[in-house]
């Protein structure tokens, strides 16, 4: 038998609607909660909104700790012909 594993659920309970939608879109978990909190203040509203659309609506993958939202946002809008 293996070691016991504890499972935790992380919920977004305090913040604005945009940050809650971003939390949901990025599927924040134990491994990504700290980078997520750090990035909330760094990203502006426009970056957050475009990132939500690219990840949750189109299916782009995004690593909170490593990826730059501007690069995925730029790629997404270029691919769609908007930019």
JSON list of N, CA and C in Angstrom, two decimals, residues 5-57:
[
{"chain": "A", "resi": 5, "resn": "UNK", "atom": "N", "xyz": [-2.60, 10.07, 1.15]},
{"chain": "A", "resi": 5, "resn": "UNK", "atom": "CA", "xyz": [-2.55, 11.34, 0.43]},
{"chain": "A", "resi": 5, "resn": "UNK", "atom": "C", "xyz": [-3.74, 12.18, 0.86]},
{"chain": "A", "resi": 6, "resn": "UNK", "atom": "N", "xyz": [-3.45, 13.41, 1.27]},
{"chain": "A", "resi": 6, "resn": "UNK", "atom": "CA", "xyz": [-4.53, 14.32, 1.62]},
{"chain": "A", "resi": 6, "resn": "UNK", "atom": "C", "xyz": [-4.90, 15.14, 0.41]},
{"chain": "A", "resi": 7, "resn": "UNK", "atom": "N", "xyz": [-6.18, 15.33, 0.23]},
{"chain": "A", "resi": 7, "resn": "UNK", "atom": "CA", "xyz": [-6.65, 16.11, -0.91]},
{"chain": "A", "resi": 7, "resn": "UNK", "atom": "C", "xyz": [-7.27, 17.40, -0.40]},
{"chain": "A", "resi": 8, "resn": "UNK", "atom": "N", "xyz": [-6.91, 18.50, -1.05]},
{"chain": "A", "resi": 8, "resn": "UNK", "atom": "CA", "xyz": [-7.42, 19.81, -0.66]},
{"chain": "A", "resi": 8, "resn": "UNK", "atom": "C", "xyz": [-8.19, 20.42, -1.81]},
{"chain": "A", "resi": 9, "resn": "UNK", "atom": "N", "xyz": [-9.19, 21.20, -1.47]},
{"chain": "A", "resi": 9, "resn": "UNK", "atom": "CA", "xyz": [-9.92, 21.95, -2.48]},
{"chain": "A", "resi": 9, "resn": "UNK", "atom": "C", "xyz": [-9.64, 23.43, -2.25]},
{"chain": "A", "resi": 10, "resn": "UNK", "atom": "N", "xyz": [-9.25, 24.12, -3.30]},
{"chain": "A", "resi": 10, "resn": "UNK", "atom": "CA", "xyz": [-8.98, 25.55, -3.20]},
{"chain": "A", "resi": 10, "resn": "UNK", "atom": "C", "xyz": [-10.13, 26.28, -3.87]},
{"chain": "A", "resi": 11, "resn": "UNK", "atom": "N", "xyz": [-10.69, 27.25, -3.15]},
{"chain": "A", "resi": 11, "resn": "UNK", "atom": "CA", "xyz": [-11.80, 28.03, -3.68]},
{"chain": "A", "resi": 11, "resn": "UNK", "atom": "C", "xyz": [-11.45, 29.51, -3.68]},
{"chain": "A", "resi": 12, "resn": "UNK", "atom": "N", "xyz": [-11.97, 30.22, -4.65]},
{"chain": "A", "resi": 12, "resn": "UNK", "atom": "CA", "xyz": [-11.83, 31.67, -4.73]},
{"chain": "A", "resi": 12, "resn": "UNK", "atom": "C", "xyz": [-13.03, 32.26, -3.99]},
{"chain": "A", "resi": 13, "resn": "UNK", "atom": "N", "xyz": [-12.79, 32.92, -2.85]},
{"chain": "A", "resi": 13, "resn": "UNK", "atom": "CA", "xyz": [-13.92, 33.39, -2.05]},
{"chain": "A", "resi": 13, "resn": "UNK", "atom": "C", "xyz": [-13.96, 34.90, -1.86]},
{"chain": "A", "resi": 14, "resn": "UNK", "atom": "N", "xyz": [-12.89, 35.61, -2.21]},
{"chain": "A", "resi": 14, "resn": "UNK", "atom": "CA", "xyz": [-12.87, 37.05, -1.98]},
{"chain": "A", "resi": 14, "resn": "UNK", "atom": "C", "xyz": [-12.11, 37.74, -3.10]},
{"chain": "A", "resi": 15, "resn": "UNK", "atom": "N", "xyz": [-12.80, 38.57, -3.85]},
{"chain": "A", "resi": 15, "resn": "UNK", "atom": "CA", "xyz": [-12.16, 39.29, -4.94]},
{"chain": "A", "resi": 15, "resn": "UNK", "atom": "C", "xyz": [-13.19, 39.70, -5.96]},
{"chain": "A", "resi": 16, "resn": "UNK", "atom": "N", "xyz": [-12.73, 40.35, -7.01]},
{"chain": "A", "resi": 16, "resn": "UNK", "atom": "CA", "xyz": [-13.70, 40.80, -8.01]},
{"chain": "A", "resi": 16, "resn": "UNK", "atom": "C", "xyz": [-14.02, 39.69, -9.00]},
{"chain": "A", "resi": 17, "resn": "UNK", "atom": "N", "xyz": [-15.04, 39.93, -9.80]},
{"chain": "A", "resi": 17, "resn": "UNK", "atom": "CA", "xyz": [-15.53, 38.91, -10.74]},
{"chain": "A", "resi": 17, "resn": "UNK", "atom": "C", "xyz": [-14.49, 38.52, -11.78]},
{"chain": "A", "resi": 18, "resn": "UNK", "atom": "N", "xyz": [-13.71, 39.49, -12.24]},
{"chain": "A", "resi": 18, "resn": "UNK", "atom": "CA", "xyz": [-12.70, 39.21, -13.25]},
{"chain": "A", "resi": 18, "resn": "UNK", "atom": "C", "xyz": [-11.63, 38.26, -12.71]},
{"chain": "A", "resi": 19, "resn": "UNK", "atom": "N", "xyz": [-11.17, 38.52, -11.49]},
{"chain": "A", "resi": 19, "resn": "UNK", "atom": "CA", "xyz": [-10.16, 37.64, -10.88]},
{"chain": "A", "resi": 19, "resn": "UNK", "atom": "C", "xyz": [-10.74, 36.25, -10.61]},
{"chain": "A", "resi": 20, "resn": "UNK", "atom": "N", "xyz": [-12.01, 36.18, -10.24]},
{"chain": "A", "resi": 20, "resn": "UNK", "atom": "CA", "xyz": [-12.65, 34.88, -10.02]},
{"chain": "A", "resi": 20, "resn": "UNK", "atom": "C", "xyz": [-12.74, 34.10, -11.33]},
{"chain": "A", "resi": 21, "resn": "UNK", "atom": "N", "xyz": [-13.07, 34.78, -12.41]},
{"chain": "A", "resi": 21, "resn": "UNK", "atom": "CA", "xyz": [-13.14, 34.12, -13.73]},
{"chain": "A", "resi": 21, "resn": "UNK", "atom": "C", "xyz": [-11.76, 33.64, -14.17]},
{"chain": "A", "resi": 22, "resn": "UNK", "atom": "N", "xyz": [-10.74, 34.44, -13.88]},
{"chain": "A", "resi": 22, "resn": "UNK", "atom": "CA", "xyz": [-9.36, 34.05, -14.22]},
{"chain": "A", "resi": 22, "resn": "UNK", "atom": "C", "xyz": [-8.94, 32.83, -13.40]},
{"chain": "A", "resi": 23, "resn": "UNK", "atom": "N", "xyz": [-9.27, 32.81, -12.13]},
{"chain": "A", "resi": 23, "resn": "UNK", "atom": "CA", "xyz": [-8.99, 31.68, -11.24]},
{"chain": "A", "resi": 23, "resn": "UNK", "atom": "C", "xyz": [-9.59, 30.40, -11.81]},
{"chain": "A", "resi": 24, "resn": "UNK", "atom": "N", "xyz": [-10.84, 30.51, -12.23]},
{"chain": "A", "resi": 24, "resn": "UNK", "atom": "CA", "xyz": [-11.55, 29.36, -12.81]},
{"chain": "A", "resi": 24, "resn": "UNK", "atom": "C", "xyz": [-10.93, 28.93, -14.14]},
{"chain": "A", "resi": 25, "resn": "UNK", "atom": "N", "xyz": [-10.66, 29.89, -15.01]},
{"chain": "A", "resi": 25, "resn": "UNK", "atom": "CA", "xyz": [-10.12, 29.58, -16.34]},
{"chain": "A", "resi": 25, "resn": "UNK", "atom": "C", "xyz": [-8.76, 28.90, -16.25]},
{"chain": "A", "resi": 26, "resn": "UNK", "atom": "N", "xyz": [-7.94, 29.35, -15.30]},
{"chain": "A", "resi": 26, "resn": "UNK", "atom": "CA", "xyz": [-6.59, 28.79, -15.17]},
{"chain": "A", "resi": 26, "resn": "UNK", "atom": "C", "xyz": [-6.54, 27.54, -14.30]},
{"chain": "A", "resi": 27, "resn": "UNK", "atom": "N", "xyz": [-7.69, 27.13, -13.77]},
{"chain": "A", "resi": 27, "resn": "UNK", "atom": "CA", "xyz": [-7.78, 25.93, -12.93]},
{"chain": "A", "resi": 27, "resn": "UNK", "atom": "C", "xyz": [-6.71, 25.93, -11.85]},
{"chain": "A", "resi": 28, "resn": "UNK", "atom": "N", "xyz": [-6.70, 26.99, -11.06]},
{"chain": "A", "resi": 28, "resn": "UNK", "atom": "CA", "xyz": [-5.69, 27.16, -10.01]},
{"chain": "A", "resi": 28, "resn": "UNK", "atom": "C", "xyz": [-5.80, 26.03, -9.00]},
{"chain": "A", "resi": 29, "resn": "UNK", "atom": "N", "xyz": [-4.63, 25.50, -8.59]},
{"chain": "A", "resi": 29, "resn": "UNK", "atom": "CA", "xyz": [-4.57, 24.41, -7.62]},
{"chain": "A", "resi": 29, "resn": "UNK", "atom": "C", "xyz": [-3.44, 24.68, -6.63]},
{"chain": "A", "resi": 30, "resn": "UNK", "atom": "N", "xyz": [-3.12, 23.69, -5.79]},
{"chain": "A", "resi": 30, "resn": "UNK", "atom": "CA", "xyz": [-2.08, 23.87, -4.77]},
{"chain": "A", "resi": 30, "resn": "UNK", "atom": "C", "xyz": [-0.74, 24.28, -5.38]},
{"chain": "A", "resi": 31, "resn": "UNK", "atom": "N", "xyz": [-0.43, 23.75, -6.53]},
{"chain": "A", "resi": 31, "resn": "UNK", "atom": "CA", "xyz": [0.87, 24.03, -7.16]},
{"chain": "A", "resi": 31, "resn": "UNK", "atom": "C", "xyz": [0.93, 25.40, -7.80]},
{"chain": "A", "resi": 32, "resn": "UNK", "atom": "N", "xyz": [-0.23, 25.97, -8.13]},
{"chain": "A", "resi": 32, "resn": "UNK", "atom": "CA", "xyz": [-0.23, 27.24, -8.87]},
{"chain": "A", "resi": 32, "resn": "UNK", "atom": "C", "xyz": [-0.81, 28.42, -8.10]},
{"chain": "A", "resi": 33, "resn": "UNK", "atom": "N", "xyz": [-1.25, 28.20, -6.87]},
{"chain": "A", "resi": 33, "resn": "UNK", "atom": "CA", "xyz": [-1.90, 29.27, -6.12]},
{"chain": "A", "resi": 33, "resn": "UNK", "atom": "C", "xyz": [-0.96, 30.44, -5.84]},
{"chain": "A", "resi": 34, "resn": "UNK", "atom": "N", "xyz": [0.28, 30.16, -5.45]},
{"chain": "A", "resi": 34, "resn": "UNK", "atom": "CA", "xyz": [1.21, 31.27, -5.14]},
{"chain": "A", "resi": 34, "resn": "UNK", "atom": "C", "xyz": [1.56, 32.09, -6.37]},
{"chain": "A", "resi": 35, "resn": "UNK", "atom": "N", "xyz": [1.93, 31.46, -7.49]},
{"chain": "A", "resi": 35, "resn": "UNK", "atom": "CA", "xyz": [2.17, 32.27, -8.69]},
{"chain": "A", "resi": 35, "resn": "UNK", "atom": "C", "xyz": [0.93, 33.05, -9.12]},
{"chain": "A", "resi": 36, "resn": "UNK", "atom": "N", "xyz": [-0.25, 32.45, -8.96]},
{"chain": "A", "resi": 36, "resn": "UNK", "atom": "CA", "xyz": [-1.49, 33.13, -9.32]},
{"chain": "A", "resi": 36, "resn": "UNK", "atom": "C", "xyz": [-1.67, 34.41, -8.49]},
{"chain": "A", "resi": 37, "resn": "UNK", "atom": "N", "xyz": [-1.48, 34.31, -7.20]},
{"chain": "A", "resi": 37, "resn": "UNK", "atom": "CA", "xyz": [-1.63, 35.47, -6.31]},
{"chain": "A", "resi": 37, "resn": "UNK", "atom": "C", "xyz": [-0.62, 36.55, -6.68]},
{"chain": "A", "resi": 38, "resn": "UNK", "atom": "N", "xyz": [0.61, 36.16, -6.96]},
{"chain": "A", "resi": 38, "resn": "UNK", "atom": "CA", "xyz": [1.64, 37.13, -7.35]},
{"chain": "A", "resi": 38, "resn": "UNK", "atom": "C", "xyz": [1.28, 37.84, -8.65]},
{"chain": "A", "resi": 39, "resn": "UNK", "atom": "N", "xyz": [0.74, 37.11, -9.60]},
{"chain": "A", "resi": 39, "resn": "UNK", "atom": "CA", "xyz": [0.45, 37.67, -10.92]},
{"chain": "A", "resi": 39, "resn": "UNK", "atom": "C", "xyz": [-0.80, 38.55, -10.94]},
{"chain": "A", "resi": 40, "resn": "UNK", "atom": "N", "xyz": [-1.71, 38.37, -10.00]},
{"chain": "A", "resi": 40, "resn": "UNK", "atom": "CA", "xyz": [-2.94, 39.16, -10.00]},
{"chain": "A", "resi": 40, "resn": "UNK", "atom": "C", "xyz": [-2.67, 40.66, -10.04]},
{"chain": "A", "resi": 41, "resn": "UNK", "atom": "N", "xyz": [-1.67, 41.09, -9.28]},
{"chain": "A", "resi": 41, "resn": "UNK", "atom": "CA", "xyz": [-1.35, 42.52, -9.25]},
{"chain": "A", "resi": 41, "resn": "UNK", "atom": "C", "xyz": [-0.53, 42.97, -10.45]},
{"chain": "A", "resi": 42, "resn": "UNK", "atom": "N", "xyz": [0.18, 42.04, -11.08]},
{"chain": "A", "resi": 42, "resn": "UNK", "atom": "CA", "xyz": [1.02, 42.38, -12.23]},
{"chain": "A", "resi": 42, "resn": "UNK", "atom": "C", "xyz": [0.21, 42.54, -13.51]},
{"chain": "A", "resi": 43, "resn": "UNK", "atom": "N", "xyz": [-0.80, 41.71, -13.69]},
{"chain": "A", "resi": 43, "resn": "UNK", "atom": "CA", "xyz": [-1.56, 41.73, -14.94]},
{"chain": "A", "resi": 43, "resn": "UNK", "atom": "C", "xyz": [-2.65, 42.79, -14.88]},
{"chain": "A", "resi": 44, "resn": "UNK", "atom": "N", "xyz": [-2.82, 43.52, -15.97]},
{"chain": "A", "resi": 44, "resn": "UNK", "atom": "CA", "xyz": [-3.90, 44.51, -16.00]},
{"chain": "A", "resi": 44, "resn": "UNK", "atom": "C", "xyz": [-5.21, 43.85, -16.43]},
{"chain": "A", "resi": 45, "resn": "UNK", "atom": "N", "xyz": [-6.28, 44.61, -16.36]},
{"chain": "A", "resi": 45, "resn": "UNK", "atom": "CA", "xyz": [-7.61, 44.08, -16.66]},
{"chain": "A", "resi": 45, "resn": "UNK", "atom": "C", "xyz": [-7.71, 43.51, -18.07]},
{"chain": "A", "resi": 46, "resn": "UNK", "atom": "N", "xyz": [-7.12, 44.21, -19.02]},
{"chain": "A", "resi": 46, "resn": "UNK", "atom": "CA", "xyz": [-7.16, 43.78, -20.41]},
{"chain": "A", "resi": 46, "resn": "UNK", "atom": "C", "xyz": [-6.44, 42.44, -20.60]},
{"chain": "A", "resi": 47, "resn": "UNK", "atom": "N", "xyz": [-5.26, 42.29, -19.99]},
{"chain": "A", "resi": 47, "resn": "UNK", "atom": "CA", "xyz": [-4.52, 41.03, -20.08]},
{"chain": "A", "resi": 47, "resn": "UNK", "atom": "C", "xyz": [-5.33, 39.89, -19.48]},
{"chain": "A", "resi": 48, "resn": "UNK", "atom": "N", "xyz": [-5.94, 40.14, -18.32]},
{"chain": "A", "resi": 48, "resn": "UNK", "atom": "CA", "xyz": [-6.74, 39.10, -17.66]},
{"chain": "A", "resi": 48, "resn": "UNK", "atom": "C", "xyz": [-7.90, 38.66, -18.54]},
{"chain": "A", "resi": 49, "resn": "UNK", "atom": "N", "xyz": [-8.61, 39.63, -19.09]},
{"chain": "A", "resi": 49, "resn": "UNK", "atom": "CA", "xyz": [-9.78, 39.31, -19.92]},
{"chain": "A", "resi": 49, "resn": "UNK", "atom": "C", "xyz": [-9.39, 38.52, -21.16]},
{"chain": "A", "resi": 50, "resn": "UNK", "atom": "N", "xyz": [-8.36, 38.95, -21.83]},
{"chain": "A", "resi": 50, "resn": "UNK", "atom": "CA", "xyz": [-7.91, 38.23, -23.04]},
{"chain": "A", "resi": 50, "resn": "UNK", "atom": "C", "xyz": [-7.40, 36.84, -22.70]},
{"chain": "A", "resi": 51, "resn": "UNK", "atom": "N", "xyz": [-6.73, 36.71, -21.56]},
{"chain": "A", "resi": 51, "resn": "UNK", "atom": "CA", "xyz": [-6.23, 35.41, -21.13]},
{"chain": "A", "resi": 51, "resn": "UNK", "atom": "C", "xyz": [-7.39, 34.46, -20.82]},
{"chain": "A", "resi": 52, "resn": "UNK", "atom": "N", "xyz": [-8.41, 34.97, -20.17]},
{"chain": "A", "resi": 52, "resn": "UNK", "atom": "CA", "xyz": [-9.60, 34.15, -19.87]},
{"chain": "A", "resi": 52, "resn": "UNK", "atom": "C", "xyz": [-10.21, 33.62, -21.16]},
{"chain": "A", "resi": 53, "resn": "UNK", "atom": "N", "xyz": [-10.37, 34.49, -22.14]},
{"chain": "A", "resi": 53, "resn": "UNK", "atom": "CA", "xyz": [-10.96, 34.07, -23.42]},
{"chain": "A", "resi": 53, "resn": "UNK", "atom": "C", "xyz": [-10.08, 33.03, -24.11]},
{"chain": "A", "resi": 54, "resn": "UNK", "atom": "N", "xyz": [-8.78, 33.29, -24.17]},
{"chain": "A", "resi": 54, "resn": "UNK", "atom": "CA", "xyz": [-7.86, 32.38, -24.86]},
{"chain": "A", "resi": 54, "resn": "UNK", "atom": "C", "xyz": [-7.83, 31.01, -24.20]},
{"chain": "A", "resi": 55, "resn": "UNK", "atom": "N", "xyz": [-7.85, 30.97, -22.87]},
{"chain": "A", "resi": 55, "resn": "UNK", "atom": "CA", "xyz": [-7.72, 29.69, -22.16]},
{"chain": "A", "resi": 55, "resn": "UNK", "atom": "C", "xyz": [-9.07, 28.97, -22.06]},
{"chain": "A", "resi": 56, "resn": "UNK", "atom": "N", "xyz": [-10.10, 29.67, -21.60]},
{"chain": "A", "resi": 56, "resn": "UNK", "atom": "CA", "xyz": [-11.36, 28.97, -21.33]},
{"chain": "A", "resi": 56, "resn": "UNK", "atom": "C", "xyz": [-12.24, 28.79, -22.56]},
{"chain": "A", "resi": 57, "resn": "UNK", "atom": "N", "xyz": [-12.19, 29.72, -23.48]},
{"chain": "A", "resi": 57, "resn": "UNK", "atom": "CA", "xyz": [-13.06, 29.63, -24.65]},
{"chain": "A", "resi": 57, "resn": "UNK", "atom": "C", "xyz": [-12.40, 28.95, -25.84]}
]
